[in-house]
Coordinates of C-alpha atoms and ligand atoms in Angstrom, one line a residue:
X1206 CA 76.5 12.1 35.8
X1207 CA 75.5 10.3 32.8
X1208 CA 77.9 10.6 29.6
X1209 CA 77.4 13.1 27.6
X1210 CA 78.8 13.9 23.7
X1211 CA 79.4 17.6 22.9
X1212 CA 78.5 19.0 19.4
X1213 CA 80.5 22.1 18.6
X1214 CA 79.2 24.9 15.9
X1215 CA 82.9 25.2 14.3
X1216 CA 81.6 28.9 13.1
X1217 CA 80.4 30.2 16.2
X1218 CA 82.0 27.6 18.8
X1219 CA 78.8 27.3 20.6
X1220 CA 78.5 24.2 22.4
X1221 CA 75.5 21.6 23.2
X1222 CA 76.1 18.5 25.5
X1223 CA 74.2 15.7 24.3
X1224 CA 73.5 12.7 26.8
X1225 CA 74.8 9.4 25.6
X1226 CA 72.3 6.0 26.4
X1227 CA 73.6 2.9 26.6
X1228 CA 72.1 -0.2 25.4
X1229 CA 72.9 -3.4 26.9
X1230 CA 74.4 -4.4 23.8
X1231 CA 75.8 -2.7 20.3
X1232 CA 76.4 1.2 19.9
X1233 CA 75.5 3.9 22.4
X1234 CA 72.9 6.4 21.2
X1235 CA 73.0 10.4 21.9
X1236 CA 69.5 11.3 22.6
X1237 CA 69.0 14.6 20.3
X1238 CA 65.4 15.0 21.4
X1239 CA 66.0 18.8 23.1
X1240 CA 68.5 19.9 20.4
X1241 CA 65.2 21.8 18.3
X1242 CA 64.2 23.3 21.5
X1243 CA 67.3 24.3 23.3
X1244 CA 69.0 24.9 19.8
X1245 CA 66.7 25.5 17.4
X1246 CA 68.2 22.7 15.6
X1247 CA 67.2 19.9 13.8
X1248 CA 69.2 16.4 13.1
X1249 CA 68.8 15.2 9.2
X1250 CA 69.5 12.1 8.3
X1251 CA 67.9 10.9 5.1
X1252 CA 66.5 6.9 5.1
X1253 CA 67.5 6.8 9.0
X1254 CA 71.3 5.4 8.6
X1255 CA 72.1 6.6 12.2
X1256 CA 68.9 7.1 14.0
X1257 CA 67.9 5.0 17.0
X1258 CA 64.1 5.8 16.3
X1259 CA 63.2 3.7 19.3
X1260 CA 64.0 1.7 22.7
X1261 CA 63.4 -2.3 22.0
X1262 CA 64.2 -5.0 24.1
X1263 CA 63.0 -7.8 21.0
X1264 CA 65.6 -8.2 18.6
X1265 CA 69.6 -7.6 18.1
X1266 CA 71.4 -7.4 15.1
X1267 CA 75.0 -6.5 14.8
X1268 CA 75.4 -5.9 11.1
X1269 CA 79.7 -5.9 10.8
X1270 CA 79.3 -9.5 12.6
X1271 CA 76.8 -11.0 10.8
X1272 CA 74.7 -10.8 14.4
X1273 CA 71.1 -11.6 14.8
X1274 CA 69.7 -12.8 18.3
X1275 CA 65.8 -12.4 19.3
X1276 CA 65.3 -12.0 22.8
X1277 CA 68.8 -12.7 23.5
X1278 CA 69.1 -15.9 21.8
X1279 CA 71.4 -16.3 18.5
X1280 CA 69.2 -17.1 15.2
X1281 CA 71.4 -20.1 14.2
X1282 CA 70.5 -22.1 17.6
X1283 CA 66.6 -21.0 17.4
X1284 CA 66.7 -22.3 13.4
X1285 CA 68.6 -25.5 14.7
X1286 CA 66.0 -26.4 17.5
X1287 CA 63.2 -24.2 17.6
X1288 CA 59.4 -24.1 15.4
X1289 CA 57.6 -21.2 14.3
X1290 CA 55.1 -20.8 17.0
X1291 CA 57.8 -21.7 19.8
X1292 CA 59.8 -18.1 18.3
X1293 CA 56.5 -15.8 18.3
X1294 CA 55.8 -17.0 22.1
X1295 CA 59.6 -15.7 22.3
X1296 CA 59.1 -12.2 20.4
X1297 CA 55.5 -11.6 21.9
X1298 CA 56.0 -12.4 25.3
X1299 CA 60.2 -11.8 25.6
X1300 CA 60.7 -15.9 26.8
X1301 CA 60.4 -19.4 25.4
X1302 CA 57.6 -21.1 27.0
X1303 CA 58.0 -24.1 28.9
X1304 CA 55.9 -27.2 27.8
X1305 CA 52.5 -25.7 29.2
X1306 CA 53.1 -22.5 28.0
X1307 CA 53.7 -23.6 24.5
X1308 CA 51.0 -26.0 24.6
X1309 CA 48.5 -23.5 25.4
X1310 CA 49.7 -20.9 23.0
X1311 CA 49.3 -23.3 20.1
X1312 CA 45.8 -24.0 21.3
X1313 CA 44.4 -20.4 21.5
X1314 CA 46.3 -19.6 17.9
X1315 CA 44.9 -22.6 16.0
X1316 CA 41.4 -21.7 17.6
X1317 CA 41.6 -18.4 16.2
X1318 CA 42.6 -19.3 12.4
X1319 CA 38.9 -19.0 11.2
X1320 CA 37.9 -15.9 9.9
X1321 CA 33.8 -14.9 9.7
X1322 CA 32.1 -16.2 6.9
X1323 CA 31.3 -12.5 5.7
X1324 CA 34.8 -12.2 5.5
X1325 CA 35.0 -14.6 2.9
X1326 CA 32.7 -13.1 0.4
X1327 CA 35.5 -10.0 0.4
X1328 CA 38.0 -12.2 -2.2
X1329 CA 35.0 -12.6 -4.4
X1330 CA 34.9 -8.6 -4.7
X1331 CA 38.6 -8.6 -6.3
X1332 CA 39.2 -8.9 -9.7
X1333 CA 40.8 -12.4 -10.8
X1334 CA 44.5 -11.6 -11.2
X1335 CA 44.9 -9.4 -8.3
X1336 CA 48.1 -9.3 -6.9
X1337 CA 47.8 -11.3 -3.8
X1338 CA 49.2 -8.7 -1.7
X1339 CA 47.1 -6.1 -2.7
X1340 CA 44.2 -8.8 -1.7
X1341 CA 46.0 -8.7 1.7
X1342 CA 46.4 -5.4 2.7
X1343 CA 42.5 -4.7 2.0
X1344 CA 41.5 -7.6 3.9
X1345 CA 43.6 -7.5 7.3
X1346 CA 42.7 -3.7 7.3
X1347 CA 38.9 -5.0 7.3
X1348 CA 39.4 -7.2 10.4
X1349 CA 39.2 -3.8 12.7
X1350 CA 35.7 -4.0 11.2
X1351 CA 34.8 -7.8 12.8
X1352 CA 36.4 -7.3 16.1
X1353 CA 35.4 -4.1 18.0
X1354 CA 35.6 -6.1 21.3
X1355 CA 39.4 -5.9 21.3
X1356 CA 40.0 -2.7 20.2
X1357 CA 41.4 -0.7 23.5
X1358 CA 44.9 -0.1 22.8
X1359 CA 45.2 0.5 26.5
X1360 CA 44.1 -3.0 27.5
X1361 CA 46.6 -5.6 27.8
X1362 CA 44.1 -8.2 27.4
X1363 CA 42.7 -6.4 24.3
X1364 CA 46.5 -6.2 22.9
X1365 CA 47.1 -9.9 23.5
X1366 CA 44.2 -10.9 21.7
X1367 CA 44.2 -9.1 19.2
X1368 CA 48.1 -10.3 18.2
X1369 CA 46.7 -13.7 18.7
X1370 CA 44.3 -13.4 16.3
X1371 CA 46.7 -11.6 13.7
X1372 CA 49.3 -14.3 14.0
X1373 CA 46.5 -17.0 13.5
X1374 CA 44.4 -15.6 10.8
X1375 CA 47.5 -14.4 8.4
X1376 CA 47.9 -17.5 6.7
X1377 CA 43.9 -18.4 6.3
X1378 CA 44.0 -14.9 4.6
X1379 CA 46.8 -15.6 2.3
X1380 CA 46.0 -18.9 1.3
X1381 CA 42.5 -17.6 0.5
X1382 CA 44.3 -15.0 -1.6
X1383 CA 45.7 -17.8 -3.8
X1384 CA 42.5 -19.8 -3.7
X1385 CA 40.9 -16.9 -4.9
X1386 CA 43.8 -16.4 -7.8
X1387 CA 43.2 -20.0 -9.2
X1388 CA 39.1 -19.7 -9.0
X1389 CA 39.4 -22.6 -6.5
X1390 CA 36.7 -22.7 -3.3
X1391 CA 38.3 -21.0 -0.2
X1392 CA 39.3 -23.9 2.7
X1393 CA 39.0 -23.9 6.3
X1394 CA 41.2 -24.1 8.6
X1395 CA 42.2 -27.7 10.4
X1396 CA 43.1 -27.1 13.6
X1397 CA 44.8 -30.5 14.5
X1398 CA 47.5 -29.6 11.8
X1399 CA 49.9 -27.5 13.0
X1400 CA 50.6 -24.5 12.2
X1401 CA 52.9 -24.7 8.6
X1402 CA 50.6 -27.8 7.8
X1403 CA 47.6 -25.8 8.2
X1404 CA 48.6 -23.5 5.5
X1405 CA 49.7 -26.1 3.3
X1406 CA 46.3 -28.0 3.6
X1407 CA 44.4 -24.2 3.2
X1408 CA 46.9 -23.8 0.0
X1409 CA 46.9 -27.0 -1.8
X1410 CA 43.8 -28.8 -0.3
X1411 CA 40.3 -28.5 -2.5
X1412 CA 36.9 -29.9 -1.1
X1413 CA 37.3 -33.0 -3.4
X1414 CA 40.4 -33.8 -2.6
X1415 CA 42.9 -33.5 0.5
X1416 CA 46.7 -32.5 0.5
X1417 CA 48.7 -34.2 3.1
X1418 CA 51.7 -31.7 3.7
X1419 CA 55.0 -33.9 4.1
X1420 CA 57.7 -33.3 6.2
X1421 CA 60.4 -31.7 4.5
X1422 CA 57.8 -29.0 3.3
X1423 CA 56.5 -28.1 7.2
X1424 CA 60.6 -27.9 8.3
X1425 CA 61.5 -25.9 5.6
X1426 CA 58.4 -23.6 5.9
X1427 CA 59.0 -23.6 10.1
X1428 CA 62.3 -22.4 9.3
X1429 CA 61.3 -19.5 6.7
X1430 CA 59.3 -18.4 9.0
X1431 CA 61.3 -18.2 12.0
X1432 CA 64.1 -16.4 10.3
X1433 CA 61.9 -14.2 8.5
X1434 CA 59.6 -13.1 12.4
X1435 CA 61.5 -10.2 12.8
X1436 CA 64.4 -7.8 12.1
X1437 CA 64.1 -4.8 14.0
X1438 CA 63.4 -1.7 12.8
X1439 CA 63.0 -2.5 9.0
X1440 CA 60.8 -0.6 6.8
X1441 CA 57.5 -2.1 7.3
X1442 CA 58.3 -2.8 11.0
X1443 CA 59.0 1.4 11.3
X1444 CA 55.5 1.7 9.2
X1445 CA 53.8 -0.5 12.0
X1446 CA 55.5 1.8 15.4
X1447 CA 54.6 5.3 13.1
X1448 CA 50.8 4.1 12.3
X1449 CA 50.3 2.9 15.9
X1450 CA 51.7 5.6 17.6
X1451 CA 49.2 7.7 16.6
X1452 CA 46.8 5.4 18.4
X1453 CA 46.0 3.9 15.2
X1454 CA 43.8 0.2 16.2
X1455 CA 46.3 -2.7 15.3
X1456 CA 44.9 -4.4 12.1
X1457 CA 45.0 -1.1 10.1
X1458 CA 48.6 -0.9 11.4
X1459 CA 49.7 -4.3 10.4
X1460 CA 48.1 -3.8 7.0
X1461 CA 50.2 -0.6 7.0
X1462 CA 53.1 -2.7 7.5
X1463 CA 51.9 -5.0 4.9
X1464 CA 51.9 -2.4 2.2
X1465 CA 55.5 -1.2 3.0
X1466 CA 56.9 -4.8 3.0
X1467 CA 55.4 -5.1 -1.0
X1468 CA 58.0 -3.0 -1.8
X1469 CA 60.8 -4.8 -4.3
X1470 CA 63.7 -3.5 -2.0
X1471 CA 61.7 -4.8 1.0
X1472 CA 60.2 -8.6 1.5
X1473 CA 59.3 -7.9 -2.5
X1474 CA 62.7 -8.7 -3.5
X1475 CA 62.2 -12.2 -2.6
X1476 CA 59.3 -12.5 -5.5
X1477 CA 62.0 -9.8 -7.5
X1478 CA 64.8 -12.6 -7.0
X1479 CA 62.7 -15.5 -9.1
X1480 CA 61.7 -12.7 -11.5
X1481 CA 65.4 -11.7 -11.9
X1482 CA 66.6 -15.2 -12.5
X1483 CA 64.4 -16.4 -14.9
X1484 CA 65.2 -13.3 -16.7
X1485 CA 68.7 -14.2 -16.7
X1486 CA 67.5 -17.6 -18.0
X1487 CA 70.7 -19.4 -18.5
X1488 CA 74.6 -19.1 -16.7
X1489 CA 75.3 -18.0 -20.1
X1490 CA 73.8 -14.5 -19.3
X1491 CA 75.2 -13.7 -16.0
X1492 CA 78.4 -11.2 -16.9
X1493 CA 76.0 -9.0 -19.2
X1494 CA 73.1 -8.9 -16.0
X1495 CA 76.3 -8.6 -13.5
X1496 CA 77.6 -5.5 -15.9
X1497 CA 73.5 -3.8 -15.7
X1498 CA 73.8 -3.8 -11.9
X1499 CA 76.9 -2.6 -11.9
X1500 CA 75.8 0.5 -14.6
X1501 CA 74.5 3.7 -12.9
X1502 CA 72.8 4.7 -16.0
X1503 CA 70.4 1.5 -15.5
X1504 CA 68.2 0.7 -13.0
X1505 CA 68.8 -2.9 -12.8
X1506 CA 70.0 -4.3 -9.0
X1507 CA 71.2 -7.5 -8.6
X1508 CA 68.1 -8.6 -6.3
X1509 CA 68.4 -10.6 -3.1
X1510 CA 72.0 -8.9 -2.8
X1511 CA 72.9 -6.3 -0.4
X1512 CA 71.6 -5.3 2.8
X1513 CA 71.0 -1.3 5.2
X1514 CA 72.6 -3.4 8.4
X1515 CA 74.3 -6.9 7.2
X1516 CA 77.8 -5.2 5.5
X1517 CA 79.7 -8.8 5.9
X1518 CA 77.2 -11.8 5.2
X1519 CA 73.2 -11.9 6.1
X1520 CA 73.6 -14.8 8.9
X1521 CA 69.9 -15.8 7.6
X1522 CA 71.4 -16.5 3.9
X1523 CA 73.8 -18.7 5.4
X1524 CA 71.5 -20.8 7.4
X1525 CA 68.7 -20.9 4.2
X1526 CA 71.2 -21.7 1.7
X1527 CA 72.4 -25.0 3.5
X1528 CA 68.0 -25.8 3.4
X1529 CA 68.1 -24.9 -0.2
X1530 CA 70.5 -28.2 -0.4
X1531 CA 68.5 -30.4 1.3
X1532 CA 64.9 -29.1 0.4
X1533 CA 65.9 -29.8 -2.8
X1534 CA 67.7 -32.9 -2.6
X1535 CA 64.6 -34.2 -0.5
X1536 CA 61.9 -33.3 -3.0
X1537 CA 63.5 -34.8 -5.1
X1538 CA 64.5 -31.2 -7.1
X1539 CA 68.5 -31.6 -6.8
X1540 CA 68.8 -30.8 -10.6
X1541 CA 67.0 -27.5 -10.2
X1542 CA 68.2 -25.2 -13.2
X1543 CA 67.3 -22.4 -10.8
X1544 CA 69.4 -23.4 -7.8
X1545 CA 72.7 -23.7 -10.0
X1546 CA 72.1 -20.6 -12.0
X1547 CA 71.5 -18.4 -8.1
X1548 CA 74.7 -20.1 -6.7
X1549 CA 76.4 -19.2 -10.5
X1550 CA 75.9 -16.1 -10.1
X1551 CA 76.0 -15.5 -6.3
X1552 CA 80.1 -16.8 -7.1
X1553 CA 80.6 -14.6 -9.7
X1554 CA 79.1 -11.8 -8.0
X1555 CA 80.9 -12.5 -4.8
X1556 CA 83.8 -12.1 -6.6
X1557 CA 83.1 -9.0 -8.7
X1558 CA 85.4 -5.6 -7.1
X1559 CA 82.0 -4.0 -7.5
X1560 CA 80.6 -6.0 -5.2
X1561 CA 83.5 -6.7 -2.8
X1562 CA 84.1 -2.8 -2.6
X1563 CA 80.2 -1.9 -1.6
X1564 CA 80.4 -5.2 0.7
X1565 CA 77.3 -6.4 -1.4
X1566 CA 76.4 -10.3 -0.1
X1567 CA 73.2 -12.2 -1.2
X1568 CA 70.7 -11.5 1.7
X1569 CA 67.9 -13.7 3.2
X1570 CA 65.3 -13.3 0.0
X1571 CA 68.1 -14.9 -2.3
X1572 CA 67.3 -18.0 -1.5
X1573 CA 63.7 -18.0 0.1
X1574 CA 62.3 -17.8 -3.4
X1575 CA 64.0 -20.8 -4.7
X1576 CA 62.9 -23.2 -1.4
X1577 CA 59.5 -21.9 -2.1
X1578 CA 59.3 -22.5 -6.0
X1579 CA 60.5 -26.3 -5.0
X1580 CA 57.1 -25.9 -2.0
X1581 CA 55.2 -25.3 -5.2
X1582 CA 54.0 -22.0 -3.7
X1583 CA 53.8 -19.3 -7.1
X1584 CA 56.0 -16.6 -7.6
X1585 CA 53.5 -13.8 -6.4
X1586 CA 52.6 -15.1 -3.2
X1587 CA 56.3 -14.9 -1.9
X1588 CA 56.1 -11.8 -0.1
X1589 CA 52.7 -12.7 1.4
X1590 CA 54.9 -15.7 2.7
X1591 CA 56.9 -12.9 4.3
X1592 CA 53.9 -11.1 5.5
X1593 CA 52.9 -14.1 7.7
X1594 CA 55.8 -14.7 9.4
X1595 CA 56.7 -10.7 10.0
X1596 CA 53.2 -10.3 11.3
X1597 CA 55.1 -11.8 14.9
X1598 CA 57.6 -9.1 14.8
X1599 CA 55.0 -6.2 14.0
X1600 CA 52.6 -7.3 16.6
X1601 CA 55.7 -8.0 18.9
X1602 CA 57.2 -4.4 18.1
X1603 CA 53.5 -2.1 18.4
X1604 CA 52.5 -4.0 21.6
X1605 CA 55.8 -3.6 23.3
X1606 CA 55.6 0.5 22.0
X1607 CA 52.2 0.6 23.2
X1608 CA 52.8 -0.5 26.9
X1609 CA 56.1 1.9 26.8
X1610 CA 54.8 5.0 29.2
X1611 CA 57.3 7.2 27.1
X1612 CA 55.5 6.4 24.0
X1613 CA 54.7 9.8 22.1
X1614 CA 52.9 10.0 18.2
X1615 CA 55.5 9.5 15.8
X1616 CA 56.6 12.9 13.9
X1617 CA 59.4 13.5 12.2
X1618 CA 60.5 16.7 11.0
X1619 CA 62.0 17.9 7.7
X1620 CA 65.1 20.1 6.1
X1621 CA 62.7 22.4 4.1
X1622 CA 64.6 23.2 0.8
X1623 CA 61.3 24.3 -1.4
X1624 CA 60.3 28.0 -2.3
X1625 CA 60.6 30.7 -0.2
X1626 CA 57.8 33.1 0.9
X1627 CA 56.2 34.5 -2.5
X1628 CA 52.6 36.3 -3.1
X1629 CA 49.4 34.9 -4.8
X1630 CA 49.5 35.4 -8.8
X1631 CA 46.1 35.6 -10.4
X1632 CA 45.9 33.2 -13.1
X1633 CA 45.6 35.6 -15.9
X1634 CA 48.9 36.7 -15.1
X1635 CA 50.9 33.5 -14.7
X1636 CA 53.0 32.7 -17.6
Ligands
LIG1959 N1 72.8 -4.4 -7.0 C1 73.7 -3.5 -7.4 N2 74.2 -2.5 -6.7 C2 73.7 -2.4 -5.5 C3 72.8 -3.3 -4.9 C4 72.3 -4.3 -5.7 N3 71.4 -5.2 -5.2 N4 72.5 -2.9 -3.6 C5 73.3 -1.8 -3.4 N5 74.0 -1.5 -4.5 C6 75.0 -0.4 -4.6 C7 74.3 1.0 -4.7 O1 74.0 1.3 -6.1 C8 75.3 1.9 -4.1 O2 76.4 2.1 -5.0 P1 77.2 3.5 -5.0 O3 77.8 3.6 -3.6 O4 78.1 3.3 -6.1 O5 76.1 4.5 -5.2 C9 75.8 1.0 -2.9 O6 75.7 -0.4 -3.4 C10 75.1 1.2 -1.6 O7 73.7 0.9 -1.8 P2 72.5 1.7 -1.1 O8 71.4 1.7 -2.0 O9 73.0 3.0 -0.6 O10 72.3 0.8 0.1 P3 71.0 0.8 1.0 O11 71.4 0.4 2.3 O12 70.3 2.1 0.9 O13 70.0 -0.3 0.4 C11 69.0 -2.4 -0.2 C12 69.9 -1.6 0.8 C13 68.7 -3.8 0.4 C14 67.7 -1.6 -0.4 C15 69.8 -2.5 -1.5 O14 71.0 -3.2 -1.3 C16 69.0 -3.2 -2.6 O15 68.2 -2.5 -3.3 N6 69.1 -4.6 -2.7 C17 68.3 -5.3 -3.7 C18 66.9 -5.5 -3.0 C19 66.9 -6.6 -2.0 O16 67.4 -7.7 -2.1 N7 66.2 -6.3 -0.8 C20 66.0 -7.3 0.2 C21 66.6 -6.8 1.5 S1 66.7 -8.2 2.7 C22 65.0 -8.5 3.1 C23 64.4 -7.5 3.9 O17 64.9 -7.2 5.0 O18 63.4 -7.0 3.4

């Protein structure tokens, strides 16, 4: 018989036995879905601390230990040896390809990186200093509107394409987003660059004159990338499973996703981090900043610090600040005033008791800004950075729910604490 957990009403001492699931690895789960029917109960648990809202065979993390593995395999080792495209064949499609596999992958994504000329005219239609991710959103929710010939959720084939063209059209959108912010004709694609390159020509080429990416710049993007391509059940990743389970076509689920990743305590913080620090300006300014995060009575975090899952050390802040080093010292950018002021106030923070007790470390976003600033890439396209590389882990995390037979729409119930039955007042008689 399979383990079981018993919950006890200490008033009444009614019993329920709850069955417990095991995962291969981390906690067990007790599986609560019959407690409303056989119980009449219902589980709350605000901002999901302790909810398993899913089964997902895609990603591990193990927050105390500082644990994150995709597919099995340990982030440091895939950041060490591993390129962007190599990790979304391994999130997709649960393996890393061999030398065929990976050969062919990059061929169908860099032949899918155009997106219809219509298309184009849509960044004309928004106003000049549109947020880029505002731009985004709109626009990847359009592309259900080019591609009705993929649409069947309940096709494989349909499924794979459709990821393939998500993965491969993200960064033509967002550099048209910035090409659109800086009144500068939209580029195509190149499709003998690879994929970081690609971007960086769409970014920084114009028709008049052509950007050759350098090195450092495509390692340290192939590395943003891969650490940023997925993290669970995060925020906009949960947006993604809830949108698609109602059956919702993929593109108006990724743009879902999009929109919930904007937010500053989400893949906004890392545009919030560069914000925050040239607010702070100068070293000199740290203790009164580190005394506003610290004051309940003022909304101010410290941004990029702190973390739902990572309560010892984000294992993706350790691996990008060692980049931050060398990016910098590459380009050139060793003396950046904004590097030294982040690690200032990362010590001092790191050794503040406020920060110690709540086990509050820097998280991946402190430092992705900072690499990307040196990239030349501006402040408010940060987060659209973000979007690219988390579109793997969305389109990873709705196909895999999609083909799950247990898959039901996503509905959550509440604990209903507003007014209790009353009758209709006419309005002449409400005071
Ligand atoms: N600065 C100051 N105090 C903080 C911070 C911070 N950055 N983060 C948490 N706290 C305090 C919080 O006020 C609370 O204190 P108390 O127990 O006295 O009420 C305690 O620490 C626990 O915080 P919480 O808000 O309950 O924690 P959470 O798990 O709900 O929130 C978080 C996690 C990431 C939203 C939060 O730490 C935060 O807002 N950080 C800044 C934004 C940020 O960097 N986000 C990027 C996350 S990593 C990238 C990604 O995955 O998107």
């Amino acid at each position: 018989m399979a383990d079981t957990f018993t919950l006890t009403n200490n008033n009444t001492g009614e019993t329920v036995d709850l069955q417990l699931h095991e995962g291969t690895t981390g906690p067990s789960a007790i599986e609560i879905s019959t407690l409303y029917k056989e119980k009449g109960l219902l589980a709350y648990d605000p901002g999901f601390v302790s909810t398993a809202s899913c089964q997902s065979a895609i990603t591990y993390i193990d927050g105390e230990a500082g644990i994150l593995r995709y597919r099995g395999y340990p982030i440091e080792q895939l950041a060490a040896n591993s390129n962007f495209l190599e990790v979304a064949h391994l999130l997709i499609n649960g393996e890393l390809p061999t030398t065929s596999e990976l050969i062919k992958f990059e061929e169908i994504i860099s032949h899918h990186t155009m997106i219809k000329e219509s298309m184009r005219n849509f960044f004309h239609g928004f106003h000049y200093n549109a947020h880029p991710m505002s731009i985004m959103i709109g626009v990847v929710g359009s592309l259900s509107s080019f591609y009705h010939d993929s649409l069947d959720i309940h096709d494989p084939r349909h499924r794979e394409i459709s990821a393939h063209r998500l993965i491969a059209k993200m960064p033509t959108i967002a550099a048209a987003c910035y090409k659109h912010s800086v009144s500068e004709p939209i580029m195509y694609p190149q499709n003998n660059l690879d994929y970081c390159g690609n971007f960086l020509h769409m970014m920084f080429s114009t028709p008049c004159e052509p950007y050759i990416p350098n090195k450092t710049a495509i390692d340290a993007m192939n590395l943003l990338f891969i650490l940023h391509a997925d993290h669970e059940q995060n925020a906009s990743t949960s947006t993604v499973r809830l949108a698609g389970s109602s059956g919702a076509n993929p593109f108006a689920c990724i743009a879902s996703g999009i929109a919930s990743l904007w937010g500053p305590a989400h893949g906004g913080a890392n545009e919030a981090v560069l914000t925050m620090l040239e607010e702070i300006g100068d070293v000199s300014n740290i203790d009164k900043y580190i005394a506003k995060a610290k004051d309940k009575n003022d909304p101010f975090r410290l941004m990029g610090f702190g973390h739902r899952v990572y309560r010892n050390f984000d294992p993706r802040a350790t691996i990008i600040r060692k980049m931050c080093h060398q990016v910098l010292s590459n380009l050139a950018d060793n003396n950046n005033p904004m590097f030294e002021l982040a690690m200032k106030l990362e010590e001092v923070a790191l050794n503040d008791e406020y920060f110690i007790e709540r086990k509050l470390y820097p998280n991946v976003d402190y430092y992705s800004g900072i690499i990307y600033r040196a990239l030349n890439i501006p402040t408010n396209m940060f987060t659209v950075m973000f979007a690219i590389a988390r579109t793997v882990g969305w389109v990873a995390h709705w196909s895999e729910m999609i083909a799950d037979p247990m898959q039901r729409i996503g509905r959550p119930r509440q604990l209903y604490v507003g007014a209790t039955e009353r009758d209709y007042v006419s309005i002449d008689k409400r005071k």
